[in-house]
mmCIF file of C-alpha atoms in Angstrom:
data_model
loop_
_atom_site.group_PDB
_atom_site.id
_atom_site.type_symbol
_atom_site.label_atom_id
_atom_site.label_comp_id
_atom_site.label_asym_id
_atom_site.label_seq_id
_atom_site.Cartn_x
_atom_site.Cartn_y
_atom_site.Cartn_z
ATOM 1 C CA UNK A 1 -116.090 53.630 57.605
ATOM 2 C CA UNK A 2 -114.076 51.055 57.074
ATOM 3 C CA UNK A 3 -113.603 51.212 53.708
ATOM 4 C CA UNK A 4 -112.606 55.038 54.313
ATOM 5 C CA UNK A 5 -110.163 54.088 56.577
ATOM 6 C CA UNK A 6 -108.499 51.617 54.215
ATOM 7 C CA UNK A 7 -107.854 54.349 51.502
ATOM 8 C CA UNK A 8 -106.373 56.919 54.256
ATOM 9 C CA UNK A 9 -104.139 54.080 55.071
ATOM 10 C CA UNK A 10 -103.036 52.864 51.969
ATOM 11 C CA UNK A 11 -102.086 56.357 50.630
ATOM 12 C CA UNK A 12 -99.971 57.043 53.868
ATOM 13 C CA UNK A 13 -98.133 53.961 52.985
ATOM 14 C CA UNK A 14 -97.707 54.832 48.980
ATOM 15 C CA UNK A 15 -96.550 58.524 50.319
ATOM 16 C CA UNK A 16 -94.040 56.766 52.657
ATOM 17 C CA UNK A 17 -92.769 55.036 50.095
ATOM 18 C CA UNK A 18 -92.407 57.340 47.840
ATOM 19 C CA UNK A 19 -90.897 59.281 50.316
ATOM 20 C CA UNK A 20 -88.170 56.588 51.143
ATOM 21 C CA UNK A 21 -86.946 56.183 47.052
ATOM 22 C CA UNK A 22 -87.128 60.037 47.305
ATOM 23 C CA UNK A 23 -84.470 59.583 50.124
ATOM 24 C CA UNK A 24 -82.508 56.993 48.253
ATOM 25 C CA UNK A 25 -82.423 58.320 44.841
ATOM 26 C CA UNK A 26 -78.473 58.794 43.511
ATOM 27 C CA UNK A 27 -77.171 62.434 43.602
ATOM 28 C CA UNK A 28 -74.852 62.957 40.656
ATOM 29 C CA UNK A 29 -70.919 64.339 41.723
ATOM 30 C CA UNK A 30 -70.115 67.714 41.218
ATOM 31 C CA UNK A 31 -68.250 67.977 37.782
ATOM 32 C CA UNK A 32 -64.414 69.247 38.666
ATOM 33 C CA UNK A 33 -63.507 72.522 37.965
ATOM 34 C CA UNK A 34 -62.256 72.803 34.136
ATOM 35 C CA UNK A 35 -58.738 74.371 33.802
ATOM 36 C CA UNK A 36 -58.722 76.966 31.557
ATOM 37 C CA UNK A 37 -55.803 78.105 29.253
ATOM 38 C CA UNK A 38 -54.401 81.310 31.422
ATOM 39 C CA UNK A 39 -52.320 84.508 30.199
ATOM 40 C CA UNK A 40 -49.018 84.551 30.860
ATOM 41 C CA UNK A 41 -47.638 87.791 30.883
ATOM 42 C CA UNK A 42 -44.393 87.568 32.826
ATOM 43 C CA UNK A 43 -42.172 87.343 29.952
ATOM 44 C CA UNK A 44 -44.023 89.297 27.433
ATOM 45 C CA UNK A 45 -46.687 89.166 24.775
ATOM 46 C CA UNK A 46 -47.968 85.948 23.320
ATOM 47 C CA UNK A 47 -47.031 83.262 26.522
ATOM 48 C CA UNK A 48 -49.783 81.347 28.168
ATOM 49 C CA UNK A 49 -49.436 78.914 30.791
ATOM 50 C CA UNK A 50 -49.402 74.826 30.206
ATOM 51 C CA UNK A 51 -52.044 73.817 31.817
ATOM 52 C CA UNK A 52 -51.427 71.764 35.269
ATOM 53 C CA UNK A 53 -47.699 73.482 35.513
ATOM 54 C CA UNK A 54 -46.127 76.866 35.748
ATOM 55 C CA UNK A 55 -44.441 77.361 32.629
ATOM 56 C CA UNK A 56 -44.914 79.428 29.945
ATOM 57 C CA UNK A 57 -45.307 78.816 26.177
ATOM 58 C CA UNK A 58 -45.201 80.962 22.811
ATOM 59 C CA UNK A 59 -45.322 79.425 19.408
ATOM 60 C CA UNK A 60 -45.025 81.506 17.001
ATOM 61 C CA UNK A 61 -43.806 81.083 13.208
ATOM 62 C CA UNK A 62 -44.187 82.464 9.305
ATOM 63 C CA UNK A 63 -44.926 80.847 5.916
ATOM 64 C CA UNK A 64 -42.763 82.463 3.099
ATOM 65 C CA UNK A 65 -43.390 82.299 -0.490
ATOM 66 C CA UNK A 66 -40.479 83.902 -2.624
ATOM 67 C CA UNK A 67 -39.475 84.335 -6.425
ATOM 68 C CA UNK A 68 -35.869 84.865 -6.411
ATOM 69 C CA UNK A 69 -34.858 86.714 -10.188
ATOM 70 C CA UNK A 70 -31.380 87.517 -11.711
ATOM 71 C CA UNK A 71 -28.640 86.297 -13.082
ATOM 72 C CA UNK A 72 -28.209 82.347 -12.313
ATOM 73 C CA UNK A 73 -30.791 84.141 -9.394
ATOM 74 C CA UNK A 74 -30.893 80.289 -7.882
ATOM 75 C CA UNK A 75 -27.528 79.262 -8.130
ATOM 76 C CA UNK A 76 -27.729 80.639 -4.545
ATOM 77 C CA UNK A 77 -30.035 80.808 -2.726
ATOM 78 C CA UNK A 78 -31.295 84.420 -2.087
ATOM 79 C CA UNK A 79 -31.050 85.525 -5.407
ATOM 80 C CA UNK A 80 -27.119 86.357 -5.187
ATOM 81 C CA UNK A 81 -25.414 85.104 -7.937
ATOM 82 C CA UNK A 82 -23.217 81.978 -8.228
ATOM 83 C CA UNK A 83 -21.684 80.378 -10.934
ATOM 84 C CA UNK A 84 -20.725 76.960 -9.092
ATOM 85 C CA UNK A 85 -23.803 76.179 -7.581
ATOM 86 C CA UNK A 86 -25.770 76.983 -10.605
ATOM 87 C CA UNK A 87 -23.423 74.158 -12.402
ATOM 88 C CA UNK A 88 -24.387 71.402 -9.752
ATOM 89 C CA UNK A 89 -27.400 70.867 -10.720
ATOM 90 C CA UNK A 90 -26.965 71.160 -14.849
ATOM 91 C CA UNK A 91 -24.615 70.340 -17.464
ATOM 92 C CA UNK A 92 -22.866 73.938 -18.041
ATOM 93 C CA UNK A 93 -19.611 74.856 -17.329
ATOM 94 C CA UNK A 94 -18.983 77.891 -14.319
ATOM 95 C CA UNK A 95 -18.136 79.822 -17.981
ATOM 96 C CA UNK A 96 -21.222 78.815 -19.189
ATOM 97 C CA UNK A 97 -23.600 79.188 -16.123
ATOM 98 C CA UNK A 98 -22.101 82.581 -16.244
ATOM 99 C CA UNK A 99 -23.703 83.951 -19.331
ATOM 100 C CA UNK A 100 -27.396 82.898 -17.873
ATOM 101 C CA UNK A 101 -29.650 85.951 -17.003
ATOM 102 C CA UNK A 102 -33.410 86.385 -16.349
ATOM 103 C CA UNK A 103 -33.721 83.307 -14.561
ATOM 104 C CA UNK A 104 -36.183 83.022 -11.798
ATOM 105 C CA UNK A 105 -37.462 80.375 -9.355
ATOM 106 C CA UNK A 106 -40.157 79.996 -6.922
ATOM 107 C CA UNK A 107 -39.716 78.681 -3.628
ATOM 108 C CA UNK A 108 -41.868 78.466 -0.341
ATOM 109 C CA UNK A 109 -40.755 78.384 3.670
ATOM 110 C CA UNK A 110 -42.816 77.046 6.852
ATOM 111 C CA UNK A 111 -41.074 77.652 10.048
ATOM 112 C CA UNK A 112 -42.279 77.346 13.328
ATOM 113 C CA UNK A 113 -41.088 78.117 17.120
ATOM 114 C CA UNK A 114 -41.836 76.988 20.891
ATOM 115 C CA UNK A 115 -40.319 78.707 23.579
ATOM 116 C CA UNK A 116 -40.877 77.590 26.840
ATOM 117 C CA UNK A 117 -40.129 79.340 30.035
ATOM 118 C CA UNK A 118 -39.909 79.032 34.025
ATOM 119 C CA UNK A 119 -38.958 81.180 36.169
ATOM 120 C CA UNK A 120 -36.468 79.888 39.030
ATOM 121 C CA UNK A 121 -34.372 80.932 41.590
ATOM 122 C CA UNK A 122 -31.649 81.189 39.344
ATOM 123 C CA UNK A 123 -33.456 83.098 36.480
ATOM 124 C CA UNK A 124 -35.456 82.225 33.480
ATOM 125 C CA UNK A 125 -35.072 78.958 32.263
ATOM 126 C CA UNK A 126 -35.828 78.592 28.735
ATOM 127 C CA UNK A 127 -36.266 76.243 25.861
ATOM 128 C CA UNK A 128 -36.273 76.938 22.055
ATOM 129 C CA UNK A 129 -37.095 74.587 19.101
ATOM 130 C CA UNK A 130 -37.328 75.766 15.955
ATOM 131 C CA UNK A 131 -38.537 73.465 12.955
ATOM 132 C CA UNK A 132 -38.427 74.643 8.929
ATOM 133 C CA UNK A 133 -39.024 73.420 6.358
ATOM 134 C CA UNK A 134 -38.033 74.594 2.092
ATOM 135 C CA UNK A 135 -39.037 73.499 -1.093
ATOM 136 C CA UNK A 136 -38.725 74.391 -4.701
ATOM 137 C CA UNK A 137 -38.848 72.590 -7.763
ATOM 138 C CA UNK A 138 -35.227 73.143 -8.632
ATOM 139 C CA UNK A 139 -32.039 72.818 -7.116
ATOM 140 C CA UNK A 140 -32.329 70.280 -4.699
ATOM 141 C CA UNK A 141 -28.577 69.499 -4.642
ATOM 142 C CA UNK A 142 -28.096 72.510 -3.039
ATOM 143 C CA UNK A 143 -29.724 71.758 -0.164
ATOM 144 C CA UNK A 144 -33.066 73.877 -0.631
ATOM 145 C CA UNK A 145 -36.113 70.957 -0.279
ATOM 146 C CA UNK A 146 -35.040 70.662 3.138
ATOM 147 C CA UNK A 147 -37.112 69.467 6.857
ATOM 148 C CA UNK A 148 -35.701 69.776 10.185
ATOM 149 C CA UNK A 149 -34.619 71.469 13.127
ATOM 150 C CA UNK A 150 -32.806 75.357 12.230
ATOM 151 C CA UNK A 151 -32.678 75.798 15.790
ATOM 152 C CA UNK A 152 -33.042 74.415 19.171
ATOM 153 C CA UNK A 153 -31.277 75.680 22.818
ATOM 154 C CA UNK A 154 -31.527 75.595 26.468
ATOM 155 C CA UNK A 155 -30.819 78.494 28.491
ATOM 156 C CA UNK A 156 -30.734 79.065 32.505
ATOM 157 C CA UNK A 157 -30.038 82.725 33.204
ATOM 158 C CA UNK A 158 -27.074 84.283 30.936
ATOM 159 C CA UNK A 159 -25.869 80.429 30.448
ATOM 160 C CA UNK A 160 -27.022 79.262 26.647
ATOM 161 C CA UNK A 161 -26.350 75.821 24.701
ATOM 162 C CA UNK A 162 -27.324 74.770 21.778
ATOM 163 C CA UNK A 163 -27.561 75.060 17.981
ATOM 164 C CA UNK A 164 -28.463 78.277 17.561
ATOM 165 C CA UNK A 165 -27.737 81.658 15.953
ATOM 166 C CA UNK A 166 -24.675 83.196 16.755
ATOM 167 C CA UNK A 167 -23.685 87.155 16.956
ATOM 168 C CA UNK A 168 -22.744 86.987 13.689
ATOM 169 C CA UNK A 169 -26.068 86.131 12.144
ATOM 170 C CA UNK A 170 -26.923 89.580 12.844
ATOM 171 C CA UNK A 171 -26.688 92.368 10.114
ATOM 172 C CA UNK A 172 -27.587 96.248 9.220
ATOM 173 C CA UNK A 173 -30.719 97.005 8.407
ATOM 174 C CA UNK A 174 -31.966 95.886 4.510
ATOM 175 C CA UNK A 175 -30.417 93.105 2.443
ATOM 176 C CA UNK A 176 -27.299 95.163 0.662
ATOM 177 C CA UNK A 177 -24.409 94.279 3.409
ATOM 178 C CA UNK A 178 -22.675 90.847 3.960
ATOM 179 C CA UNK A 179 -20.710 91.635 7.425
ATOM 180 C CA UNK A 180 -22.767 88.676 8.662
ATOM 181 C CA UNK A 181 -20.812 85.466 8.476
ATOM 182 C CA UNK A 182 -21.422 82.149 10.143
ATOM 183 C CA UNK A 183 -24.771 82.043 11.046
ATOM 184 C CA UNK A 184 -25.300 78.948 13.188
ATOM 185 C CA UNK A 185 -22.833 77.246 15.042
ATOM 186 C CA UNK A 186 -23.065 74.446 18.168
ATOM 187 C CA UNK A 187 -22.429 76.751 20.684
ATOM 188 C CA UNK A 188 -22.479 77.169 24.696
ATOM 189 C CA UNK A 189 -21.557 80.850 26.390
ATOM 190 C CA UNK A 190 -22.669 82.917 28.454
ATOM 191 C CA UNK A 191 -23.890 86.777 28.361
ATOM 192 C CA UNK A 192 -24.200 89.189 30.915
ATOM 193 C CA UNK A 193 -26.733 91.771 30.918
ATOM 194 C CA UNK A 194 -27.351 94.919 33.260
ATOM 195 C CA UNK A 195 -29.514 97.373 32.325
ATOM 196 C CA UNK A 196 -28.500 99.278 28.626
ATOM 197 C CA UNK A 197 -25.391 97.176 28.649
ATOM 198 C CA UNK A 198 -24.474 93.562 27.294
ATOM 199 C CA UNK A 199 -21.380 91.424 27.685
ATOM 200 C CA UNK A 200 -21.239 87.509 25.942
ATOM 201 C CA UNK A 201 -18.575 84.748 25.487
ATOM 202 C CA UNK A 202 -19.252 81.875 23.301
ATOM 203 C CA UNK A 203 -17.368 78.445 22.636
ATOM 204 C CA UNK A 204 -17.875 77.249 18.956
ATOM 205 C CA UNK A 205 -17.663 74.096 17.260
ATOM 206 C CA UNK A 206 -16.758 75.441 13.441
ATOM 207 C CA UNK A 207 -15.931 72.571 11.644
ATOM 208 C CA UNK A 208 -18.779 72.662 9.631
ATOM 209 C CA UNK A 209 -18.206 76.198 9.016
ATOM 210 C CA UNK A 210 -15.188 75.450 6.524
ATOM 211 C CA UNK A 211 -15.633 72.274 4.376
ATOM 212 C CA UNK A 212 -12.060 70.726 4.006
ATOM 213 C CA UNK A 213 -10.778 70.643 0.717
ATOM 214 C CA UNK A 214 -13.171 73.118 -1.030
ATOM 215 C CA UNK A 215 -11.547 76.035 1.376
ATOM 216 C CA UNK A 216 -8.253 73.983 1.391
ATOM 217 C CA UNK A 217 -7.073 75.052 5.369
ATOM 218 C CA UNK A 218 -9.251 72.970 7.355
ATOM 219 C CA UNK A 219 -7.511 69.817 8.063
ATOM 220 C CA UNK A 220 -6.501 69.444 11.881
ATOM 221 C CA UNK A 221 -8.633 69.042 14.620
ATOM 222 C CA UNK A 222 -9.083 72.202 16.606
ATOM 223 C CA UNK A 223 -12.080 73.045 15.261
ATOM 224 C CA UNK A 224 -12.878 75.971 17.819
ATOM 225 C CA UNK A 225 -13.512 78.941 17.433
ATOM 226 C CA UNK A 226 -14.201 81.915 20.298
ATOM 227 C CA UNK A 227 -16.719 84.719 19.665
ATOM 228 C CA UNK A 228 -17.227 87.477 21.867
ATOM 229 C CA UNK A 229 -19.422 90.987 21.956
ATOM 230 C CA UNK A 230 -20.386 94.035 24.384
ATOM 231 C CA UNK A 231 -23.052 96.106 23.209
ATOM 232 C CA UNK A 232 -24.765 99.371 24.548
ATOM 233 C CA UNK A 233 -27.821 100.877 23.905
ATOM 234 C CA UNK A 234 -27.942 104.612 24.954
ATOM 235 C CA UNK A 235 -30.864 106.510 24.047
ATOM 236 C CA UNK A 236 -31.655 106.425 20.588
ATOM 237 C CA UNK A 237 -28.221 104.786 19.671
ATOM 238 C CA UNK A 238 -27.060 101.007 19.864
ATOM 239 C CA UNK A 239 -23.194 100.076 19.543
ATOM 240 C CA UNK A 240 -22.719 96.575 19.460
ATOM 241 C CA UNK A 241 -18.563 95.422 18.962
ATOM 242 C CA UNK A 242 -18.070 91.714 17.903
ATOM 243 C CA UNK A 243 -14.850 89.606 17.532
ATOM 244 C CA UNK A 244 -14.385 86.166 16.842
ATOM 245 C CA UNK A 245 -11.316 83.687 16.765
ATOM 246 C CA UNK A 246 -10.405 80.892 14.838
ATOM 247 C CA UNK A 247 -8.367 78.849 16.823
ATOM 248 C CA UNK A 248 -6.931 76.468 14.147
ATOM 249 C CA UNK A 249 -6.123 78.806 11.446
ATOM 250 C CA UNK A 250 -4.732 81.493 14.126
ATOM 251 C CA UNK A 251 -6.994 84.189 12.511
ATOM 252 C CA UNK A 252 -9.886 85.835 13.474
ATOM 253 C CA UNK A 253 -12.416 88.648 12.730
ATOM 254 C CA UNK A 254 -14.093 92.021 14.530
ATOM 255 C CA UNK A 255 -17.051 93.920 14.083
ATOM 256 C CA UNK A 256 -18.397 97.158 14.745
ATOM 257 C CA UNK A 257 -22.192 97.946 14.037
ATOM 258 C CA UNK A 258 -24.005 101.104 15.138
ATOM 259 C CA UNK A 259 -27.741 102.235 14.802
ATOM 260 C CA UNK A 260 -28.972 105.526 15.303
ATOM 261 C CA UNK A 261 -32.827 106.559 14.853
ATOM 262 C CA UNK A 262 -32.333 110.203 12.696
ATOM 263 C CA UNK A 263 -35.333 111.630 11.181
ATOM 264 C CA UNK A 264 -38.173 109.680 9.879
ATOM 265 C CA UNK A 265 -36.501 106.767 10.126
ATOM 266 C CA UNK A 266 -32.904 104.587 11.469
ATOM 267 C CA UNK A 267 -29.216 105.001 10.653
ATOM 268 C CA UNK A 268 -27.066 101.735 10.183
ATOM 269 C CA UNK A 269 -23.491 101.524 9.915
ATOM 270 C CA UNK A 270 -21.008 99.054 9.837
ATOM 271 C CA UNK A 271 -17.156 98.054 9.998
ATOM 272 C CA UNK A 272 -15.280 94.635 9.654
ATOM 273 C CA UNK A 273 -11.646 93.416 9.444
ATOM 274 C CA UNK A 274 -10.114 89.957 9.176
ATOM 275 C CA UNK A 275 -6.599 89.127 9.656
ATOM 276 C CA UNK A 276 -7.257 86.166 7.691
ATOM 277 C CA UNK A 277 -9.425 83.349 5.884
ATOM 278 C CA UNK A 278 -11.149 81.822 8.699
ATOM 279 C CA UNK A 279 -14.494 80.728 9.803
ATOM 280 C CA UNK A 280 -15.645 84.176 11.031
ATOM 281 C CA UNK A 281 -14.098 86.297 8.243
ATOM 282 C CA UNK A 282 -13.575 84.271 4.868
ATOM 283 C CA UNK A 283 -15.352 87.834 2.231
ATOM 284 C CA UNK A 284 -13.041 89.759 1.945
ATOM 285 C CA UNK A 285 -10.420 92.098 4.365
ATOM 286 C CA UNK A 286 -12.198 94.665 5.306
ATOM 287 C CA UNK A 287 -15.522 96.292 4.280
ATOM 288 C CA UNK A 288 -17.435 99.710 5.380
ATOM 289 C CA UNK A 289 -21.417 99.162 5.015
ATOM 290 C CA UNK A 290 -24.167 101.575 5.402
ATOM 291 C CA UNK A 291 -28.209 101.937 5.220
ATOM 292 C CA UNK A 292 -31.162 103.964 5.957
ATOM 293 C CA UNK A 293 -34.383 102.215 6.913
ATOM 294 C CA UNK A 294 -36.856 105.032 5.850
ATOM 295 C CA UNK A 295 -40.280 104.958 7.687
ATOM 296 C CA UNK A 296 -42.161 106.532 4.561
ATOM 297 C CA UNK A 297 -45.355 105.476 5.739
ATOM 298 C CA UNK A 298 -46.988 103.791 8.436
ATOM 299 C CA UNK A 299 -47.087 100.605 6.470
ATOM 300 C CA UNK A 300 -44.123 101.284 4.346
ATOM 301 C CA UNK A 301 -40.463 101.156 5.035
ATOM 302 C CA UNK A 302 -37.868 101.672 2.233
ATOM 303 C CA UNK A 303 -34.453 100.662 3.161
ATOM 304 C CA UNK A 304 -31.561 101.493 0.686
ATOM 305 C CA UNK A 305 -28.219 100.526 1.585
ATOM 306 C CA UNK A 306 -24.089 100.549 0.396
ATOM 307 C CA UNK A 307 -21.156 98.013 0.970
ATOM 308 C CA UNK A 308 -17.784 98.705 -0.053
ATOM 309 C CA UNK A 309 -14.935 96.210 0.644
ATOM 310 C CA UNK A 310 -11.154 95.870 -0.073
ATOM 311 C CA UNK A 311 -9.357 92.691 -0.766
ATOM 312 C CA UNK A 312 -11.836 90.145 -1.233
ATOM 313 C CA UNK A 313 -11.681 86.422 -1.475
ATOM 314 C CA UNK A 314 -11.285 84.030 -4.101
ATOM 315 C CA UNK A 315 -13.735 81.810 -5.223
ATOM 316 C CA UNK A 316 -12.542 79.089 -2.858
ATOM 317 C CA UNK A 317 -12.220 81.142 0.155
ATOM 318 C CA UNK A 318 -8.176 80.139 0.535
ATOM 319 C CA UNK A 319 -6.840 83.167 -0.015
ATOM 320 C CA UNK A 320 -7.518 87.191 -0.612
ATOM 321 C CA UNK A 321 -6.954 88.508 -4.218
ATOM 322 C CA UNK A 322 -6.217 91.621 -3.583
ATOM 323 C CA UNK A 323 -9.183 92.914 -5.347
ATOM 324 C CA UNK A 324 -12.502 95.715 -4.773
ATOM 325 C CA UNK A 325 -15.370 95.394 -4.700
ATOM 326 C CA UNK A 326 -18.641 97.202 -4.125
ATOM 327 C CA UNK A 327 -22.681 96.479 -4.182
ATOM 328 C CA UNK A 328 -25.538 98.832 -3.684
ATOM 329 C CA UNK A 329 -29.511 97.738 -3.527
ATOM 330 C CA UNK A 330 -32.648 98.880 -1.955
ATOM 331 C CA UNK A 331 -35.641 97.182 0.190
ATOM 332 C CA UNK A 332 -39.188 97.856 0.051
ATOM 333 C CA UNK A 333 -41.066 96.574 3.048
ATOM 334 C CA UNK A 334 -44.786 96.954 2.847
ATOM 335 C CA UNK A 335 -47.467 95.445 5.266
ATOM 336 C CA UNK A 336 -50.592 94.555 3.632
ATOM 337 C CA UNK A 337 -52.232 93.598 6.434
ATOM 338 C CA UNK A 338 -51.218 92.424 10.221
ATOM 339 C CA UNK A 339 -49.472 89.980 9.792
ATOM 340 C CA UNK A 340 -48.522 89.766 6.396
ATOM 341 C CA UNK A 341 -45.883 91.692 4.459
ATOM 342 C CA UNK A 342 -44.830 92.323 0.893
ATOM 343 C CA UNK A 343 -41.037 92.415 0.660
ATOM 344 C CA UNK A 344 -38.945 93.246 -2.750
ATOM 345 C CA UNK A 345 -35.307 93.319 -2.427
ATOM 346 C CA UNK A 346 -33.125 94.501 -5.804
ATOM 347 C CA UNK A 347 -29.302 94.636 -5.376
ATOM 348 C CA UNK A 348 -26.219 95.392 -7.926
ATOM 349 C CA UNK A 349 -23.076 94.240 -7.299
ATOM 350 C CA UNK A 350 -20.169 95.391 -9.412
ATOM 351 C CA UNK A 351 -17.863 92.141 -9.837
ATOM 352 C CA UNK A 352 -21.045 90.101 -10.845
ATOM 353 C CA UNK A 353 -22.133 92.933 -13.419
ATOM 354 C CA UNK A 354 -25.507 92.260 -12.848
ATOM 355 C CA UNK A 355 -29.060 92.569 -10.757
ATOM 356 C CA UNK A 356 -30.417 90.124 -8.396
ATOM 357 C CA UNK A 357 -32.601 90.017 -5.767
ATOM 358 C CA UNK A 358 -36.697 88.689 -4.950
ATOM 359 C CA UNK A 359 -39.880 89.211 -4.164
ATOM 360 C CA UNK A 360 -41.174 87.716 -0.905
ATOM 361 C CA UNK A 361 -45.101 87.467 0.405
ATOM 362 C CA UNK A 362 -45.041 86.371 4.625
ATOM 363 C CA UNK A 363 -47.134 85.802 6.633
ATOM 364 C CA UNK A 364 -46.054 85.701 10.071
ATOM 365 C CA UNK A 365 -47.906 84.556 13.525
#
């Protein structure tokens, strides 16, 4: 009896025990909530939130590979020939260098962008950086093996500043017309928009624009220029009028570019005038362009195009000659895949006598 009673009380005690560490054992934290990458869709496709804050990123970005062909095709670079530059980086003479045809070279392109946005009380505030990068195995003189930043701006509503592209970057449709001039600039502006309708000032710095000595004007100090456009977009039809003004040389530019979608595909035209050399207009006088970008297919867009200008520049860009001058070329744009696109651009221009142009494979993201 005794014995029995022992073993009755010795388990209670081990179950007590037992029962105790039970009560005592450690409980492991619940793990914090993870913070997944979120959709942002308030400013369009391809943003998503930073985690912990409330603004939005896109990166986005293409890798070009390109074989320009043509006469001296890389004496500049997209295939458009240039005597000078194909002298700079060989022994023959602009006389010389002139005689070269079938040349070719191969050259590839990374670029990629960030742009970050917030929206405030006072609108969208944005910031751009865009980094690219160029090499090829020849003519590195003329500034194609090349790293850095193309572009980069800050922007709070309609208020922009930066390095950026300007209005005048932008072009007709295809690869025949040059009414685009200085492409970048340091810039800060502002533009206006309401509804279908656009209105933008810009302050340039455009010193860089026009190299003193080689264009022979550029040697004072007021190197600003103004540039200014409204632009409408009614329908199926966008006007967009551009003028800019250099304020050194007392001469400026204007622009006039309409698009118009007509059939199976979209009309381009364009007019320009300058008054004189300067940083916004240093071609030619004036010049009528034109091109169709043809839908043919749903993968396939063929875009031939016409320039015709009067008075064009010397080879310096000091002066008009008093000379004509007209090119005419085609685009084929086809998209292998999404994404990627097969590109072959062949243009003729009448005071070079001869073809130029590339072929292009990018892939963009």
């Amino acid at each position: 009896m005794n014995i029995k009673s022992l073993l009755i009380g010795s388990a209670a005690a081990l179950a007590a025990v037992s029962g105790a560490q039970a009560a005592d054992a450690i409980v492991a934290a619940e793990p914090e909530p993870m913070e997944y990458v979120r959709v942002c869709d308030a400013f369009g496709a391809g943003y998503f939130y930073i985690p912990g804050s409330e603004t939005c990123l896109k990166i986005n970005g293409y890798v070009r590979f390109q074989v320009d062909f043509g006469r001296s095709s890389r004496g500049v670079q997209g295939g458009v020939y240039n005597a000078g530059a194909n002298t700079a980086n060989s022994s023959l003479t602009a006389a010389a260098a002139a005689t070269q045809r079938d040349e070719w070279d191969l050259w590839t392109r990374g670029n990629i962008q960030f742009t970050a946005k917030t929206d405030t009380e006072l609108g969208a505030l944005t910031s751009y950086i865009e980094i690219q990068g160029s090499q090829s195995v020849d003519d590195t003189a003329s500034g194609d093996n090349t790293f850095g930043v193309n572009q980069a701006y800050l922007q709070l509503g309609g208020l922009k500043a930066g390095w950026f592209n300007t209005y005048w970057d932008a072009g007709l449709a295809g690869e025949t017309d040059d009414l685009a001039s200085v492409a970048k600039n340091a810039s800060i502006g502002y533009e206006y928009t309401a509804d279908a309708f656009k209105v933008g000032v810009f302050l340039d710095e455009i010193e860089h624009s026009m190299t003193r000595g080689t264009r022979g004007y550029r040697n004072g100090y007021h190197n600003v220029g103004i540039e200014a456009q409204a632009s409408a977009t009614l329908g199926a039809v966008s006007i967009a009028l551009l003028g800019g003004y250099d304020v050194e040389v007392e001469d400026g530019a204007i622009r006039a570019i309409a698009t118009a979608a007509i059939g199976p595909g979209t009309l381009n035209v364009g007019g320009y005038y300058s008054t004189g050399i300067n940083a916004y207009g240093n071609e030619f006088e004036w010049a009528l362009s034109a091109s169709y970008a043809l839908k043919a297919t749903d993968k396939l867009t063929i875009t031939p195009g016409y320039q015709y200008s009067w008075n064009a520049a010397n080879a310096n860009k000091t002066a008009f000659t008093g000379t004509d001058d007209w090119k005419a070329g085609v685009l084929f744009d086809y998209q292998v895949v999404t994404g990627l696109n097969a590109l072959v651009n062949v243009q003729y221009q009448d005071s070079a006598d001869g073809v130029n142009g590339w072929f292009r494979l990018q892939r963009s993201f």
